[in-house]
Amino acid sequence: MTALLQVRGLAKHFPTPGGVLKAVDGVSFDLAAGETLGIVGESGCGKSTLARLITRLMEPTSGEVVFDGQPMGGLSRRALRRRRRDMQLIFQDPYASLDPRQTVGSIVAEPLEIHGLGDRAGRAARVARLLARVGLDADAARRYPHEFSGGQRQRIGIARGIALEPKLVIADEPVSALDVSIQSQILNLLMDLKAEMGLSYIFISHDLSVVEHVSDRVAVMYLGKIVEIAPAGRLYEAPQHPYTQALVSAIPVPDPERPRDRIVLAGDMPSPEHPPPGCPFHPRCRHAFDRCTDAVPPVTNLGTDGQPHLVSCHLYG
Ligand code: SF4
């Protein structure tokens, strides 16, 4: 499949009084058209910063993003705005991302207005269709965000996100603020839209179980780097990086006859301002050995069937 998105060596470093905070530190991957890539990791691993770098809401320190064959770096403001039509972000907290003073109709119509699409009547008709598509009543357009539940607000955020018929949707923790019963409804809606509209997704979550059923491939991030990326089935069945193994072991298993040995991670993730030398995971890794503390692990491809399974760990290098 052709790559819709190519991310090469993307990094975002922030100067701090104590040194440099490496929020994202050399991330590379491709996303094929129609593919869903899950990106998982603990809070603070850099996954939300990565979303902002890809959409150029934030300038990278280094690295390159090529979207639909066109490098994003160096685009004029106008060209960038045109490009952003095709890549939309959906946020975790739909309440915070929806202007409480605007009606739902004007929130969903706003991207159409910004890009000068249609006249007033045409936009209103499009908004009505979008609201119906995400499962909201027609009168939702006249109401305000606070009149809706969390799940309904996320539906409004999705309607706004797909208004411009993008090619890529980056969903940043789109269900983590919602009750579990509502989460699956929203995930199903996102997957139905993907099939109907031929969307590609980057699906960001701190929760491996959320991305499991929606992702074609999954990337695991730790302290600003991807430590493992593989087809989803393979990553959940046979995780290779010790960090991924710990995360997978913590996913609740529905079958009590087949309990999983849980690997409990020691300590918290270190500050990205002071990442440990060598393998940044070494202070928490139960397999760490001498080399791990002073040499950055190489990336090894463990894929056997032509599908890359990349792992950054000395156990395989
Ligand atoms: Fe653990 Fe060493 Fe592998 Fe890092 S490189 S994950 S410390 S075994």
GROMACS .gro file of C-alpha atoms in nm, residues 36-225:
model
  190
   36THR     CA    1  -0.524   0.259   1.152
   37LEU     CA    2  -0.211   0.296   1.362
   38GLY     CA    3  -0.256   0.285   1.739
   39ILE     CA    4   0.000   0.478   1.943
   40VAL     CA    5   0.011   0.383   2.310
   41GLY     CA    6   0.216   0.472   2.613
   42GLU     CA    7   0.190   0.618   2.960
   43SER     CA    8   0.097   0.979   3.020
   44GLY     CA    9   0.397   1.201   2.941
   45CYS     CA   10   0.554   0.965   2.684
   46GLY     CA   11   0.513   1.226   2.408
   47LYS     CA   12   0.223   1.079   2.212
   48SER     CA   13   0.004   1.394   2.221
   49THR     CA   14   0.301   1.614   2.126
   50LEU     CA   15   0.360   1.379   1.833
   51ALA     CA   16   0.001   1.440   1.713
   52ARG     CA   17   0.059   1.815   1.719
   53LEU     CA   18   0.388   1.781   1.533
   54ILE     CA   19   0.231   1.572   1.258
   55THR     CA   20  -0.047   1.827   1.204
   56ARG     CA   21   0.206   2.111   1.236
   57LEU     CA   22   0.014   2.269   1.521
   58MET     CA   23   0.363   2.262   1.672
   59GLU     CA   24   0.693   2.311   1.486
   60PRO     CA   25   0.933   2.018   1.523
   61THR     CA   26   1.292   2.070   1.636
   62SER     CA   27   1.401   1.831   1.361
   63GLY     CA   28   1.268   1.560   1.134
   64GLU     CA   29   1.021   1.553   0.851
   65VAL     CA   30   0.655   1.479   0.789
   66VAL     CA   31   0.545   1.397   0.433
   67PHE     CA   32   0.169   1.386   0.389
   68ASP     CA   33   0.015   1.260   0.066
   69GLY     CA   34   0.350   1.299  -0.109
   70GLN     CA   35   0.408   1.657   0.008
   71PRO     CA   36   0.659   1.760   0.279
   72MET     CA   37   0.481   1.962   0.551
   73GLY     CA   38   0.792   2.159   0.642
   74GLY     CA   39   0.837   2.491   0.469
   75LEU     CA   40   0.474   2.522   0.356
   76SER     CA   41   0.335   2.874   0.358
   77ARG     CA   42   0.063   2.948   0.611
   78ARG     CA   43  -0.195   2.931   0.336
   79ALA     CA   44  -0.066   2.604   0.190
   80LEU     CA   45  -0.054   2.457   0.539
   81ARG     CA   46  -0.416   2.551   0.599
   82ARG     CA   47  -0.513   2.378   0.274
   83ARG     CA   48  -0.319   2.067   0.379
   84ARG     CA   49  -0.489   2.063   0.716
   85ARG     CA   50  -0.823   2.012   0.544
   86ASP     CA   51  -0.708   1.658   0.486
   87MET     CA   52  -0.581   1.590   0.839
   88GLN     CA   53  -0.806   1.651   1.137
   89LEU     CA   54  -0.754   1.611   1.511
   90ILE     CA   55  -1.020   1.480   1.749
   91PHE     CA   56  -0.943   1.553   2.112
   92GLN     CA   57  -0.987   1.369   2.438
   93ASP     CA   58  -1.207   1.617   2.617
   94PRO     CA   59  -1.480   1.726   2.379
   95TYR     CA   60  -1.615   1.972   2.636
   96ALA     CA   61  -1.286   2.162   2.652
   97SER     CA   62  -1.246   2.159   2.275
   98LEU     CA   63  -1.602   2.281   2.196
   99ASP     CA   64  -1.665   2.653   2.242
  100PRO     CA   65  -1.946   2.672   2.504
  101ARG     CA   66  -2.077   3.000   2.357
  102GLN     CA   67  -2.133   2.859   2.011
  103THR     CA   68  -2.430   2.647   1.908
  104VAL     CA   69  -2.349   2.296   1.794
  105GLY     CA   70  -2.453   2.396   1.442
  106SER     CA   71  -2.196   2.673   1.424
  107ILE     CA   72  -1.926   2.454   1.584
  108VAL     CA   73  -1.971   2.186   1.318
  109ALA     CA   74  -2.005   2.444   1.038
  110GLU     CA   75  -1.693   2.636   1.141
  111PRO     CA   76  -1.439   2.430   0.941
  112LEU     CA   77  -1.661   2.468   0.632
  113GLU     CA   78  -1.672   2.846   0.685
  114ILE     CA   79  -1.297   2.872   0.745
  115HIS     CA   80  -1.231   2.696   0.416
  116GLY     CA   81  -1.504   2.891   0.234
  117LEU     CA   82  -1.707   2.584   0.141
  118GLY     CA   83  -2.070   2.627   0.037
  119ASP     CA   84  -2.316   2.905   0.110
  120ARG     CA   85  -2.509   2.944   0.435
  121ALA     CA   86  -2.794   2.713   0.331
  122GLY     CA   87  -2.555   2.455   0.189
  123ARG     CA   88  -2.351   2.451   0.510
  124ALA     CA   89  -2.665   2.415   0.723
  125ALA     CA   90  -2.776   2.118   0.515
  126ARG     CA   91  -2.430   1.962   0.544
  127VAL     CA   92  -2.429   2.014   0.921
  128ALA     CA   93  -2.769   1.843   0.947
  129ARG     CA   94  -2.634   1.544   0.752
  130LEU     CA   95  -2.319   1.527   0.966
  131LEU     CA   96  -2.516   1.540   1.292
  132ALA     CA   97  -2.747   1.266   1.169
  133ARG     CA   98  -2.446   1.057   1.063
  134VAL     CA   99  -2.293   1.069   1.410
  135GLY     CA  100  -2.627   0.978   1.570
  136LEU     CA  101  -2.755   1.315   1.692
  137ASP     CA  102  -3.105   1.461   1.645
  138ALA     CA  103  -3.154   1.741   1.394
  139ASP     CA  104  -3.242   1.991   1.669
  140ALA     CA  105  -2.890   1.943   1.815
  141ALA     CA  106  -2.771   2.217   1.579
  142ARG     CA  107  -2.963   2.482   1.776
  143ARG     CA  108  -2.841   2.370   2.118
  144TYR     CA  109  -2.519   2.434   2.315
  145PRO     CA  110  -2.245   2.186   2.415
  146HIS     CA  111  -2.336   2.190   2.788
  147GLU     CA  112  -2.679   2.045   2.703
  148PHE     CA  113  -2.519   1.718   2.591
  149SER     CA  114  -2.367   1.416   2.767
  150GLY     CA  115  -1.994   1.333   2.733
  151GLY     CA  116  -2.060   1.073   2.464
  152GLN     CA  117  -2.283   1.311   2.268
  153ARG     CA  118  -2.021   1.584   2.293
  154GLN     CA  119  -1.764   1.346   2.147
  155ARG     CA  120  -2.010   1.279   1.863
  156ILE     CA  121  -2.021   1.656   1.803
  157GLY     CA  122  -1.638   1.663   1.799
  158ILE     CA  123  -1.637   1.378   1.546
  159ALA     CA  124  -1.895   1.553   1.324
  160ARG     CA  125  -1.672   1.860   1.323
  161GLY     CA  126  -1.363   1.643   1.258
  162ILE     CA  127  -1.512   1.477   0.948
  163ALA     CA  128  -1.688   1.791   0.812
  164LEU     CA  129  -1.410   1.853   0.559
  165GLU     CA  130  -1.393   1.486   0.455
  166PRO     CA  131  -1.030   1.448   0.563
  167LYS     CA  132  -0.799   1.166   0.455
  168LEU     CA  133  -0.639   1.131   0.798
  169VAL     CA  134  -0.797   1.164   1.143
  170ILE     CA  135  -0.572   1.178   1.446
  171ALA     CA  136  -0.782   1.086   1.750
  172ASP     CA  137  -0.604   1.179   2.072
  173GLU     CA  138  -0.752   0.976   2.362
  174PRO     CA  139  -1.098   1.008   2.202
  175VAL     CA  140  -1.276   0.782   2.452
  176SER     CA  141  -1.073   0.804   2.771
  177ALA     CA  142  -1.304   1.065   2.928
  178LEU     CA  143  -1.610   0.846   2.865
  179ASP     CA  144  -1.785   0.566   3.056
  180VAL     CA  145  -1.682   0.220   2.939
  181SER     CA  146  -2.033   0.153   2.803
  182ILE     CA  147  -2.014   0.465   2.587
  183GLN     CA  148  -1.654   0.402   2.476
  184SER     CA  149  -1.747   0.111   2.252
  185GLN     CA  150  -2.028   0.311   2.087
  186ILE     CA  151  -1.783   0.587   1.995
  187LEU     CA  152  -1.519   0.337   1.877
  188ASN     CA  153  -1.780   0.166   1.660
  189LEU     CA  154  -1.885   0.501   1.514
  190LEU     CA  155  -1.522   0.584   1.431
  191MET     CA  156  -1.474   0.246   1.264
  192ASP     CA  157  -1.798   0.278   1.063
  193LEU     CA  158  -1.686   0.620   0.942
  194LYS     CA  159  -1.349   0.478   0.846
  195ALA     CA  160  -1.514   0.213   0.628
  196GLU     CA  161  -1.760   0.459   0.471
  197MET     CA  162  -1.519   0.743   0.405
  198GLY     CA  163  -1.195   0.550   0.347
  199LEU     CA  164  -1.031   0.730   0.638
  200SER     CA  165  -0.689   0.657   0.784
  201TYR     CA  166  -0.650   0.691   1.159
  202ILE     CA  167  -0.381   0.752   1.412
  203PHE     CA  168  -0.540   0.645   1.733
  204ILE     CA  169  -0.362   0.766   2.047
  205SER     CA  170  -0.436   0.614   2.387
  206HIS     CA  171  -0.273   0.537   2.721
  207ASP     CA  172  -0.484   0.220   2.726
  208LEU     CA  173  -0.369  -0.076   2.516
  209SER     CA  174  -0.706  -0.246   2.539
  210VAL     CA  175  -0.877   0.055   2.374
  211VAL     CA  176  -0.664   0.043   2.059
  212GLU     CA  177  -0.652  -0.337   2.035
  213HIS     CA  178  -0.967  -0.388   1.829
  214VAL     CA  179  -0.940  -0.082   1.607
  215SER     CA  180  -0.573  -0.086   1.503
  216ASP     CA  181  -0.402  -0.256   1.211
  217ARG     CA  182  -0.064  -0.182   1.367
  218VAL     CA  183   0.036  -0.055   1.710
  219ALA     CA  184   0.336   0.157   1.813
  220VAL     CA  185   0.443   0.170   2.178
  221MET     CA  186   0.609   0.491   2.297
  222TYR     CA  187   0.835   0.542   2.595
  223LEU     CA  188   1.004   0.871   2.684
  224GLY     CA  189   0.957   1.025   2.342
  225LYS     CA  190   1.064   0.722   2.136
   0.00000   0.00000   0.00000
